[in-house]
Amino acid sequence: MKTFEYARAASPSDAVRRSGPGVMYLGGGTNLVDLMRLGVAQPDHLVDVSRLPLDAIEQAGDRLRIGAAVRNSDLAADPLVRARYPMLARAVLSGASGQVRNMATVAGNLLQRTRCAYFQDVSRPCNKRRPGSGCPAIDGDHENLAVLGRSDACVATHPSDMAVALAALDAEVHVTGPGGDRIIPMPGLHRLPGDAPERDTVLEPGDLITAVELPPPPPGASAYRKVRERASFAFALVSIAAVLDVRDGAVAGCRVALGGVAHAPWRAGRAEQAIIGGPATGEAFLAAAEAELDEARPLPRNAFKVPLARNLIVRTLEELTP
Amino acid sequence: MDITLQVNGVPRAVDVDPRMSLLDLLRERLGLIGAKKGCDHGQCGACTVLIDGRRANSCLALAVAVDGSEVTTVEGLAGGDGLHPLQEAFIEHDAFQCGYCTPGQLCSAAGMLGEPGPSAVTDDVLVDPDLTPAEIRERMSGNLCRCGAYVNIVSAISEVAR
Ligand SMILES: Cc1cc2nc3c(=O)[nH]c(=O)nc-3n(C[C@H](O)[C@H](O)[C@H](O)COP(=O)(O)OP(=O)(O)OC[C@H]3O[C@@H](n4cnc5c(N)ncnc54)[C@H](O)[C@@H]3O)c2cc1C
Ligand code: SF4
Ligand code: FES
Ligand code: FES
């Protein structure tokens, strides 16, 4: 590991003041420390933001404000989150392990990097790690990588489970930075790779996430489902966060977000539009899933994700139908 | 950098390189070799300790980042000369073979027993469920055992959870 200087930020504005070239924020460290050990991240300065007073979950009118430094386990155990946003609790609980969730923060979870094996191996080329060096995953190991929204430069997926639920819930990410404060609606925090895969998100250098705010939960039943290679403690092959509101046999509201399929949590807007207003039937859900996945451009070894995502959408919505 | 930790109840002041993990600090500087290095990536749980009472992977924690914290390792779990109930149950249930994962299993179980709320296998997230074997398995999934002592680990923890 390359050496660096460590400092604790005294306040959000102090953290931003300390930002600059070579400076990175440290949350729980569960991703960043690992990437530093692998030589993938090489900050000169670490500014620890994990102990900032951004660790509360508060009701703000009919909205819920979750501080950026709230630990993943505290988020999932929070009574208000469990009662009003059970899908979010489930998504968080499906990720990592009890130990990692105790350490990991909300902001760090959103900004964790891809698990693409080439990205993590500094002896290999990778456009995300070293822009312009190439993408060995396209002709190599891409089983776990993207089928939607990928580019010729990068086919990585975003690994977060929590972010998928936040995308379905229309969460807002609150940011402060050298350019001032702003609010980024999910799923707009994460970018598609295009020709700049080195940028995972729309954040600018020095931007500090301070909170995630949730609007009132959408009416209807909700679920988070994760398909993975073992029953626990593994990243998603495909996951889904879904909400379905059925009234008199017709769908009044529907939200679908997919994980494990793209460089960002994938809000399935086409499927939602196809479903809303129609009958809550398996055929309708299948047609909607197919409309969404029409855009999929799988690679040879991850083509299985397309039928997997289709079946997961249909099964989950069927189970949510009263 | 100078940091101060309470380790198993004893204040320890040490000068550490900012790159040092809590795991390396415990093992190499403080002579506490209970916590093990299995993977150094957060994937195996062998390095699990309690930081301010909560279980954590000490391989992913920078020592400088836990400055001021209370750390409990397997050496301090019982808090005295005797054994912690989990340690007794592990012996009784034959919950280890080579023993490499055991300090991490013990610290993880001790932390887990104090964690409220649902898990990924809980039917209703509003309910704090009973710690059934299925619940224990899910909650302990961050601790791998190469010897495959899982069945006995779960029964040992079940006995203490009761
Ligand atoms: C073995 C293992 C298994 C895992 N399995 C899963 C899984 O199944 N599903 C899943 O979703 N995740 C999984 N994870 C990932 C885990 O959820 C993330 O590592 C964790 O959420 C990152 O949070 P952190 O606070 O530790 O972030 P850090 O590692 O501290 O930081 C991550 C990034 O966020 C930046 N950052 C941190 N805080 C801020 C802030 N306030 N503002 C701006 N930037 C900030 C850092 O600079 C860094 O770039 C796993 C991790 C491990 C080690
Ligand atoms: S898919 Fe993206 S992260 Fe993986 S090797 Fe290609 S450029 Fe790098
Ligand atoms: S050594 Fe820390 S989890 Fe494996
Ligand atoms: S007892 Fe050998 S690894 Fe668990």
Coordinates of C-alpha atoms and ligand atoms in Angstrom, one line a residue:
Chain A
M1 CA 0.0 0.0 0.0
K2 CA 1.2 3.5 -0.9
T3 CA 1.6 5.7 2.2
F4 CA -0.8 8.5 2.8
E5 CA -1.7 11.0 5.5
Y6 CA -4.8 10.4 7.6
A7 CA -7.0 13.1 9.1
R8 CA -10.5 13.2 10.6
A9 CA -12.8 15.8 9.3
A10 CA -14.3 18.0 12.0
S11 CA -17.4 18.9 10.0
P12 CA -18.8 18.5 6.5
S13 CA -17.4 21.9 5.5
D14 CA -14.0 21.0 7.0
A15 CA -14.1 17.8 4.9
V16 CA -14.8 19.7 1.7
R17 CA -12.1 22.3 2.6
R18 CA -9.6 19.5 2.9
S19 CA -10.6 18.0 -0.5
G20 CA -8.3 18.4 -3.5
P21 CA -6.1 16.3 -5.9
G22 CA -5.0 13.0 -4.2
V23 CA -7.5 13.4 -1.4
M24 CA -10.2 10.7 -0.8
Y25 CA -12.9 10.5 1.8
L26 CA -12.9 7.4 4.0
G27 CA -16.2 5.9 5.2
G28 CA -16.1 2.5 6.9
G29 CA -13.2 1.6 4.6
T30 CA -14.6 -1.8 3.7
N31 CA -14.1 -1.1 0.0
L32 CA -11.5 1.7 -0.1
V33 CA -9.0 0.0 2.3
D34 CA -9.3 -3.1 0.2
L35 CA -8.7 -1.2 -3.0
M36 CA -5.7 0.6 -1.5
R37 CA -4.2 -2.7 -0.5
L38 CA -4.7 -3.9 -4.0
G39 CA -3.0 -0.8 -5.4
V40 CA -6.2 0.2 -7.2
A41 CA -6.8 3.3 -5.1
Q42 CA -3.7 5.4 -4.2
P43 CA -4.7 8.4 -2.3
D44 CA -2.1 10.7 -0.8
H45 CA -4.6 11.9 1.9
L46 CA -7.5 10.2 3.5
V47 CA -10.1 12.4 5.1
D48 CA -12.1 10.3 7.5
V49 CA -15.8 11.3 7.3
S50 CA -17.2 8.2 9.1
R51 CA -17.4 10.0 12.4
L52 CA -19.1 13.2 11.2
P53 CA -22.4 13.9 12.9
L54 CA -24.2 12.6 9.8
D55 CA -25.3 9.4 11.6
A56 CA -28.9 10.0 12.3
I57 CA -32.1 8.7 10.7
E58 CA -34.8 11.4 11.1
Q59 CA -38.3 12.0 10.0
A60 CA -38.7 15.3 8.1
G61 CA -42.4 15.7 7.6
D62 CA -43.5 12.7 5.6
R63 CA -40.0 12.1 4.4
L64 CA -37.1 10.2 5.9
R65 CA -33.6 11.6 6.1
I66 CA -30.8 9.1 6.4
G67 CA -27.3 10.5 7.3
A68 CA -24.5 9.6 5.0
A69 CA -22.5 8.0 7.9
V70 CA -25.3 5.8 9.1
R71 CA -24.0 2.3 9.2
N72 CA -25.7 -0.2 6.9
S73 CA -26.7 -2.4 9.9
D74 CA -28.3 0.6 11.7
L75 CA -30.2 1.5 8.6
A76 CA -31.6 -2.1 8.2
A77 CA -32.5 -2.3 11.9
D78 CA -34.2 1.1 12.1
P79 CA -37.9 0.9 13.1
L80 CA -39.0 3.6 10.7
V81 CA -37.1 2.0 7.8
R82 CA -38.5 -1.4 8.6
A83 CA -42.1 -0.1 8.9
R84 CA -42.2 2.2 6.0
Y85 CA -39.5 1.0 3.5
P86 CA -39.2 -2.7 4.2
M87 CA -37.7 -3.2 0.7
L88 CA -34.8 -1.0 1.7
A89 CA -34.2 -3.0 4.9
R90 CA -34.3 -6.2 2.9
A91 CA -31.9 -4.9 0.2
V92 CA -29.3 -3.8 2.8
L93 CA -29.6 -7.1 4.7
S94 CA -29.0 -9.1 1.5
G95 CA -25.6 -7.4 1.1
A96 CA -22.2 -8.4 2.5
S97 CA -22.0 -9.8 6.1
G98 CA -23.0 -8.7 9.5
Q99 CA -19.4 -7.5 10.2
V100 CA -19.2 -5.5 6.9
R101 CA -22.6 -4.0 7.4
N102 CA -21.6 -2.8 10.9
M103 CA -18.6 -1.0 9.3
A104 CA -20.1 0.2 6.0
T105 CA -21.7 3.6 5.7
V106 CA -24.6 4.7 3.4
A107 CA -22.4 7.0 1.3
G108 CA -19.7 4.4 1.0
N109 CA -22.2 1.8 -0.1
L110 CA -23.4 4.0 -2.9
L111 CA -19.9 4.8 -4.0
Q112 CA -18.4 1.3 -3.8
R113 CA -16.5 0.4 -6.9
T114 CA -17.3 -2.5 -9.4
R115 CA -16.3 -6.0 -8.6
C116 CA -15.0 -6.6 -12.1
A117 CA -11.9 -8.8 -11.6
Y118 CA -9.8 -6.8 -14.1
F119 CA -10.5 -3.6 -12.3
Q120 CA -9.2 -5.1 -9.1
D121 CA -6.0 -6.5 -10.7
V122 CA -3.5 -3.8 -11.4
S123 CA -1.4 -6.1 -13.6
R124 CA -4.2 -6.0 -16.2
P125 CA -5.5 -3.3 -18.5
C126 CA -8.8 -1.7 -17.6
N127 CA -10.4 1.5 -18.9
K128 CA -12.1 2.2 -15.6
R129 CA -8.8 2.1 -13.7
R130 CA -6.5 3.3 -16.4
P131 CA -8.4 5.2 -19.1
G132 CA -7.5 4.2 -22.6
S133 CA -5.8 0.9 -21.6
G134 CA -8.6 -1.3 -22.9
C135 CA -11.3 -3.6 -21.6
P136 CA -10.2 -7.2 -21.2
A137 CA -13.6 -8.2 -19.8
I138 CA -15.3 -8.0 -23.2
D139 CA -13.3 -10.9 -24.6
G140 CA -12.6 -12.4 -21.2
D141 CA -14.4 -13.0 -17.9
H142 CA -17.6 -11.1 -18.0
E143 CA -20.1 -13.6 -16.6
N144 CA -21.1 -11.3 -13.8
L145 CA -21.0 -8.1 -15.9
A146 CA -23.5 -5.8 -17.6
V147 CA -26.2 -6.7 -20.2
L148 CA -27.9 -3.3 -20.2
G149 CA -26.4 0.1 -21.0
R150 CA -22.9 -1.2 -21.5
S151 CA -20.4 0.5 -23.9
D152 CA -17.5 -0.7 -25.9
A153 CA -15.2 0.9 -23.3
C154 CA -16.7 -0.9 -20.2
V155 CA -19.2 -3.6 -19.3
A156 CA -18.9 -3.3 -15.5
T157 CA -21.8 -3.6 -13.1
H158 CA -22.5 -1.5 -10.0
P159 CA -22.5 -4.0 -7.1
S160 CA -24.6 -2.3 -4.5
D161 CA -27.9 -3.9 -3.3
M162 CA -29.0 -0.8 -1.3
A163 CA -28.7 1.5 -4.4
V164 CA -31.2 -0.7 -6.3
A165 CA -33.8 -0.2 -3.6
L166 CA -33.0 3.6 -3.4
A167 CA -33.5 3.8 -7.2
A168 CA -36.9 2.2 -6.9
L169 CA -37.9 4.5 -4.0
D170 CA -37.0 7.8 -5.9
A171 CA -34.5 8.6 -3.2
E172 CA -32.5 11.9 -3.3
V173 CA -28.8 12.1 -2.6
H174 CA -27.8 15.2 -0.8
V175 CA -24.3 16.5 -1.7
T176 CA -22.1 19.3 -0.6
G177 CA -18.9 20.2 -2.3
P178 CA -16.5 22.9 -3.6
G179 CA -19.3 23.9 -6.0
G180 CA -22.0 24.2 -3.3
D181 CA -24.9 22.0 -2.3
R182 CA -27.1 20.0 -4.6
I183 CA -29.6 17.2 -4.6
I184 CA -29.3 14.3 -7.1
P185 CA -32.3 12.1 -7.7
M186 CA -31.7 8.4 -7.8
P187 CA -31.0 6.5 -10.1
G188 CA -29.2 9.6 -11.5
L189 CA -26.2 9.4 -9.1
H190 CA -24.6 6.6 -11.1
R191 CA -23.7 7.0 -14.8
L192 CA -23.6 4.6 -17.7
P193 CA -20.0 4.0 -18.8
G194 CA -20.2 5.6 -22.3
D195 CA -16.6 6.6 -23.2
A196 CA -15.7 7.7 -19.7
P197 CA -15.9 4.5 -17.6
E198 CA -13.5 6.0 -15.1
R199 CA -16.4 8.0 -13.8
D200 CA -18.9 5.9 -11.9
T201 CA -21.1 8.7 -10.8
V202 CA -22.0 12.3 -11.6
L203 CA -20.2 13.6 -8.5
E204 CA -17.5 16.2 -9.0
P205 CA -14.1 16.0 -7.2
G206 CA -14.5 17.0 -3.6
D207 CA -18.2 16.3 -3.5
L208 CA -19.3 14.9 -0.1
I209 CA -22.5 13.0 0.3
T210 CA -24.2 14.2 3.4
A211 CA -27.6 12.3 3.4
V212 CA -30.1 10.3 1.4
E213 CA -33.6 11.5 1.6
L214 CA -36.6 9.3 1.0
P215 CA -40.0 10.6 -0.2
P216 CA -43.1 8.9 1.3
P217 CA -43.2 5.2 0.3
P218 CA -45.2 4.5 -2.8
P219 CA -48.5 2.7 -2.1
G220 CA -48.6 -1.1 -2.7
A221 CA -46.7 -4.2 -1.8
S222 CA -42.9 -4.3 -2.2
A223 CA -40.1 -6.8 -2.4
Y224 CA -36.3 -7.1 -2.9
R225 CA -35.1 -10.3 -4.4
K226 CA -31.5 -11.2 -5.1
V227 CA -30.3 -14.1 -7.2
R228 CA -26.7 -15.2 -6.4
E229 CA -24.4 -18.1 -6.6
R230 CA -24.7 -19.1 -2.9
A231 CA -27.5 -18.4 -0.5
S232 CA -25.7 -15.7 1.5
F233 CA -22.6 -13.4 1.4
A234 CA -22.3 -13.1 -2.3
F235 CA -22.9 -10.3 -4.8
A236 CA -26.0 -10.4 -7.0
L237 CA -26.1 -11.9 -10.4
V238 CA -29.4 -10.1 -10.9
S239 CA -31.5 -8.4 -8.2
I240 CA -34.8 -6.6 -8.3
A241 CA -36.5 -4.0 -6.1
A242 CA -40.2 -3.9 -7.0
V243 CA -43.4 -2.1 -5.8
L244 CA -46.8 -3.1 -7.2
D245 CA -50.1 -1.3 -6.3
V246 CA -53.1 -3.2 -7.7
R247 CA -56.7 -1.8 -7.4
D248 CA -59.7 -3.8 -8.7
G249 CA -57.5 -6.1 -10.7
A250 CA -55.7 -3.2 -12.5
V251 CA -52.3 -1.9 -11.8
A252 CA -52.4 1.6 -10.3
G253 CA -48.7 1.9 -9.6
C254 CA -45.5 0.0 -10.4
R255 CA -41.8 0.5 -9.7
V256 CA -39.1 -1.9 -10.9
A257 CA -35.3 -1.4 -10.5
L258 CA -32.7 -4.0 -11.4
G259 CA -29.3 -4.7 -9.9
G260 CA -26.4 -6.6 -11.4
V261 CA -27.3 -5.8 -14.9
A262 CA -25.7 -2.4 -15.6
H263 CA -23.1 0.2 -14.6
A264 CA -25.9 1.8 -12.5
P265 CA -29.0 0.6 -10.7
W266 CA -31.4 0.1 -13.6
R267 CA -34.8 1.7 -13.3
A268 CA -37.0 -0.3 -15.7
G269 CA -39.1 2.6 -16.8
R270 CA -40.3 0.9 -20.0
A271 CA -41.6 -2.1 -18.0
E272 CA -43.3 0.2 -15.5
Q273 CA -45.1 2.2 -18.2
A274 CA -46.2 -1.0 -19.9
I275 CA -47.7 -2.3 -16.7
I276 CA -49.3 0.7 -15.2
G277 CA -53.0 0.9 -16.1
G278 CA -53.2 -2.6 -17.4
P279 CA -54.3 -5.9 -15.8
A280 CA -52.1 -7.5 -13.1
T281 CA -51.5 -10.7 -15.0
G282 CA -48.5 -12.9 -15.7
E283 CA -48.9 -12.2 -19.4
A284 CA -48.8 -8.5 -18.9
F285 CA -45.8 -8.7 -16.7
L286 CA -44.0 -10.9 -19.2
A287 CA -44.7 -8.5 -22.1
A288 CA -43.4 -5.6 -19.9
A289 CA -40.3 -7.5 -18.9
E290 CA -39.6 -8.3 -22.6
A291 CA -40.1 -4.7 -23.6
E292 CA -37.5 -3.6 -21.0
L293 CA -35.0 -6.3 -21.9
D294 CA -35.3 -5.6 -25.6
E295 CA -32.5 -3.2 -25.1
A296 CA -30.2 -5.8 -23.6
R297 CA -26.9 -6.5 -25.4
P298 CA -25.4 -9.4 -23.6
L299 CA -22.0 -10.8 -24.1
P300 CA -21.4 -14.5 -24.8
R301 CA -21.0 -15.6 -21.2
N302 CA -23.5 -13.4 -19.5
A303 CA -26.5 -14.0 -21.9
F304 CA -28.1 -16.0 -19.1
K305 CA -28.8 -12.8 -17.3
V306 CA -31.4 -11.7 -19.8
P307 CA -33.9 -14.6 -19.2
L308 CA -32.9 -14.5 -15.5
A309 CA -33.9 -10.9 -15.3
R310 CA -37.1 -11.5 -17.2
N311 CA -38.2 -14.4 -15.0
L312 CA -37.2 -12.4 -11.9
I313 CA -39.4 -9.5 -12.9
V314 CA -42.4 -11.7 -13.8
R315 CA -42.1 -13.9 -10.6
T316 CA -41.6 -11.0 -8.3
L317 CA -44.6 -9.0 -9.7
E318 CA -46.7 -12.1 -9.6
E319 CA -45.9 -12.6 -6.0
L320 CA -46.7 -9.0 -5.2
T321 CA -50.1 -9.3 -6.9
P322 CA -52.8 -9.7 -4.2
Chain B
M1 CA 0.7 8.5 14.2
D2 CA 0.0 8.2 17.9
I3 CA -3.2 6.5 18.7
T4 CA -4.8 5.2 21.9
L5 CA -7.1 2.3 22.2
Q6 CA -8.8 0.4 25.0
V7 CA -7.9 -3.2 24.1
N8 CA -9.6 -5.8 26.2
G9 CA -10.1 -3.2 28.9
V10 CA -6.4 -2.1 28.9
P11 CA -5.5 1.4 27.5
R12 CA -2.8 1.0 24.9
A13 CA -0.9 3.9 23.3
V14 CA 1.0 3.1 20.1
D15 CA 2.7 4.9 17.3
V16 CA 1.4 3.4 14.1
D17 CA 2.0 3.7 10.4
P18 CA -1.3 5.0 8.8
R19 CA -1.3 2.0 6.5
M20 CA -1.5 -0.5 9.4
S21 CA -4.7 -2.4 9.8
L22 CA -6.2 -3.0 13.2
L23 CA -5.5 -6.7 12.6
D24 CA -1.8 -6.2 12.1
L25 CA -1.7 -3.9 15.1
L26 CA -3.2 -6.5 17.3
R27 CA -1.1 -9.3 16.1
E28 CA 2.2 -7.7 15.4
R29 CA 2.4 -4.9 17.9
L30 CA 0.2 -5.9 20.8
G31 CA 1.0 -9.6 20.8
L32 CA -2.7 -10.5 20.5
I33 CA -2.6 -13.3 18.0
G34 CA -6.2 -14.6 18.6
A35 CA -7.6 -12.7 15.6
K36 CA -6.4 -14.5 12.4
K37 CA -5.6 -13.3 8.9
G38 CA -7.4 -15.6 6.6
C39 CA -7.9 -13.4 3.5
D40 CA -7.2 -9.8 4.4
H41 CA -10.2 -8.8 2.2
G42 CA -13.2 -9.0 4.5
Q43 CA -14.3 -12.2 3.0
C44 CA -13.6 -14.9 5.7
G45 CA -14.3 -13.4 9.1
A46 CA -11.2 -14.9 10.7
C47 CA -10.1 -11.5 11.9
T48 CA -13.4 -10.6 13.5
V49 CA -13.2 -8.5 16.7
L50 CA -15.6 -6.2 18.5
I51 CA -15.0 -2.5 18.0
D52 CA -17.0 -0.5 20.5
G53 CA -19.1 -3.6 21.1
R54 CA -19.9 -4.3 17.5
R55 CA -18.4 -7.1 15.4
A56 CA -16.1 -5.9 12.6
N57 CA -13.4 -7.2 10.2
S58 CA -10.2 -6.0 11.7
C59 CA -8.4 -6.5 8.4
L60 CA -10.5 -3.7 6.8
A61 CA -10.2 -1.3 9.6
L62 CA -7.2 1.1 9.6
A63 CA -5.7 1.3 13.0
V64 CA -5.7 5.1 12.8
A65 CA -9.4 5.1 12.0
V66 CA -10.2 3.3 15.2
D67 CA -8.2 5.7 17.4
G68 CA -10.1 6.2 20.6
S69 CA -12.2 3.0 20.3
E70 CA -12.7 0.0 22.6
V71 CA -11.6 -3.2 21.0
T72 CA -12.4 -6.7 22.3
T73 CA -10.5 -9.7 20.9
V74 CA -11.1 -13.3 21.7
E75 CA -8.5 -13.0 24.4
G76 CA -10.7 -10.5 26.2
L77 CA -14.1 -12.0 25.4
A78 CA -14.6 -13.7 28.8
G79 CA -13.6 -10.6 30.6
G80 CA -11.8 -12.6 33.3
D81 CA -10.1 -15.9 33.9
G82 CA -13.0 -18.1 33.1
L83 CA -14.5 -18.9 29.7
H84 CA -17.3 -17.0 27.9
P85 CA -20.5 -19.0 27.6
L86 CA -19.9 -19.2 23.9
Q87 CA -16.4 -20.6 24.5
E88 CA -17.9 -23.3 26.8
A89 CA -20.6 -24.1 24.2
F90 CA -18.0 -24.4 21.4
I91 CA -16.1 -26.9 23.5
E92 CA -19.2 -28.8 24.5
H93 CA -20.5 -29.0 20.9
D94 CA -17.2 -29.8 19.3
A95 CA -17.6 -26.6 17.2
F96 CA -14.1 -26.5 15.8
Q97 CA -11.5 -28.8 14.2
C98 CA -8.3 -27.0 13.3
G99 CA -9.5 -23.9 15.3
Y100 CA -8.2 -21.3 12.8
C101 CA -11.6 -19.7 12.3
T102 CA -12.7 -20.1 15.9
P103 CA -11.6 -16.8 17.4
G104 CA -13.4 -15.0 14.6
Q105 CA -16.5 -17.3 15.0
L106 CA -16.6 -16.5 18.7
C107 CA -16.3 -12.7 18.4
S108 CA -18.7 -12.7 15.6
A109 CA -21.3 -14.8 17.6
A110 CA -20.8 -12.5 20.6
G111 CA -21.5 -9.5 18.4
M112 CA -24.3 -11.1 16.6
L113 CA -26.2 -12.0 19.8
G114 CA -26.4 -8.3 20.6
E115 CA -27.7 -7.3 17.2
P116 CA -31.4 -6.4 17.0
G117 CA -33.6 -6.6 14.1
P118 CA -34.3 -8.9 11.1
S119 CA -31.9 -10.7 8.8
A120 CA -32.1 -11.6 5.1
V121 CA -34.0 -14.8 6.0
T122 CA -36.6 -13.2 8.3
D123 CA -40.1 -13.4 6.9
D124 CA -41.5 -10.2 8.4
V125 CA -38.9 -7.4 8.8
L126 CA -41.0 -5.8 11.5
V127 CA -40.4 -8.7 13.8
D128 CA -37.3 -9.3 15.8
P129 CA -37.2 -13.1 15.1
D130 CA -36.1 -15.9 17.4
L131 CA -32.6 -17.1 16.6
T132 CA -33.5 -20.3 14.8
P133 CA -30.7 -22.3 13.2
A134 CA -31.6 -20.7 9.8
E135 CA -31.3 -17.2 11.4
I136 CA -28.0 -18.1 13.0
R137 CA -26.6 -19.5 9.7
E138 CA -27.5 -16.3 7.8
R139 CA -26.2 -14.0 10.6
M140 CA -22.9 -15.9 10.8
S141 CA -22.4 -16.1 7.0
G142 CA -19.5 -13.7 7.2
N143 CA -17.5 -16.4 9.0
L144 CA -16.1 -19.2 6.9
C145 CA -14.8 -22.5 8.2
R146 CA -12.5 -24.4 6.0
C147 CA -13.0 -27.5 8.2
G148 CA -16.8 -27.3 7.7
A149 CA -17.6 -27.3 11.4
Y150 CA -20.7 -25.3 10.6
V151 CA -23.3 -27.8 12.0
N152 CA -21.7 -27.8 15.4
I153 CA -21.0 -24.1 15.4
V154 CA -24.7 -23.4 14.9
S155 CA -25.7 -25.8 17.7
A156 CA -23.1 -24.2 20.0
I157 CA -24.5 -20.7 19.3
S158 CA -28.1 -22.0 19.5
E159 CA -27.5 -23.2 23.0
V160 CA -26.2 -19.7 24.1
A161 CA -28.9 -17.9 22.2
R162 CA -31.6 -19.8 24.1
Ligands
LIG1 C1 -16.6 -9.4 1.4 C2 -17.6 -8.3 1.0 C3 -18.8 -8.7 0.5 C4 -19.7 -7.7 0.1 N1 -20.9 -8.0 -0.4 C5 -21.8 -7.0 -0.8 C6 -23.0 -7.3 -1.3 O1 -23.4 -8.5 -1.5 N2 -23.8 -6.3 -1.7 C7 -23.5 -5.0 -1.6 O2 -24.2 -4.1 -1.9 N3 -22.2 -4.7 -1.1 C8 -21.4 -5.7 -0.7 N4 -20.2 -5.3 -0.2 C9 -19.7 -4.0 -0.3 C10 -20.0 -3.1 0.9 O3 -21.4 -2.9 0.9 C11 -19.2 -1.8 0.6 O4 -17.9 -2.1 0.8 C12 -19.6 -0.8 1.7 O5 -21.0 -0.5 1.6 C13 -18.8 0.5 1.5 O6 -19.0 1.4 2.5 P1 -17.8 2.0 3.3 O7 -18.5 3.0 4.3 O8 -17.0 1.0 4.0 O9 -17.1 2.8 2.2 P2 -15.5 3.1 2.0 O10 -14.8 1.9 1.6 O11 -15.0 3.9 3.1 O12 -15.6 4.1 0.7 C14 -16.1 3.7 -0.5 C15 -16.1 4.9 -1.4 O13 -17.0 5.9 -1.0 C16 -16.3 7.2 -0.8 N5 -17.0 7.8 0.3 C17 -17.2 7.4 1.5 N6 -18.0 8.2 2.2 C18 -18.3 9.3 1.4 C19 -19.0 10.5 1.5 N7 -19.7 10.8 2.6 N8 -19.1 11.3 0.4 C20 -18.4 11.0 -0.7 N9 -17.6 9.9 -0.9 C21 -17.6 9.1 0.1 C22 -14.8 6.8 -0.6 O14 -14.0 7.8 -0.9 C23 -14.7 5.6 -1.5 O15 -14.4 6.0 -2.8 C24 -19.3 -6.3 0.2 C25 -18.0 -6.0 0.8 C26 -17.2 -7.0 1.2 C27 -15.9 -6.6 1.8
SF4_2 S1 -15.5 -4.0 -17.7 FE1 -14.9 -1.9 -17.0 S2 -14.0 -2.3 -15.0 FE2 -14.0 -4.3 -16.1 S3 -12.1 -4.4 -17.3 FE3 -13.6 -3.5 -18.6 S4 -13.2 -1.3 -18.3 FE4 -12.3 -2.3 -16.5
FES3 S1 -8.9 -11.7 7.3 FE1 -10.4 -10.2 7.6 S2 -12.1 -11.2 6.7 FE2 -10.5 -12.6 6.2
FES4 S1 -12.2 -25.2 12.5 FE1 -10.8 -25.2 10.9 S2 -11.4 -23.5 9.8 FE2 -13.0 -23.7 11.1

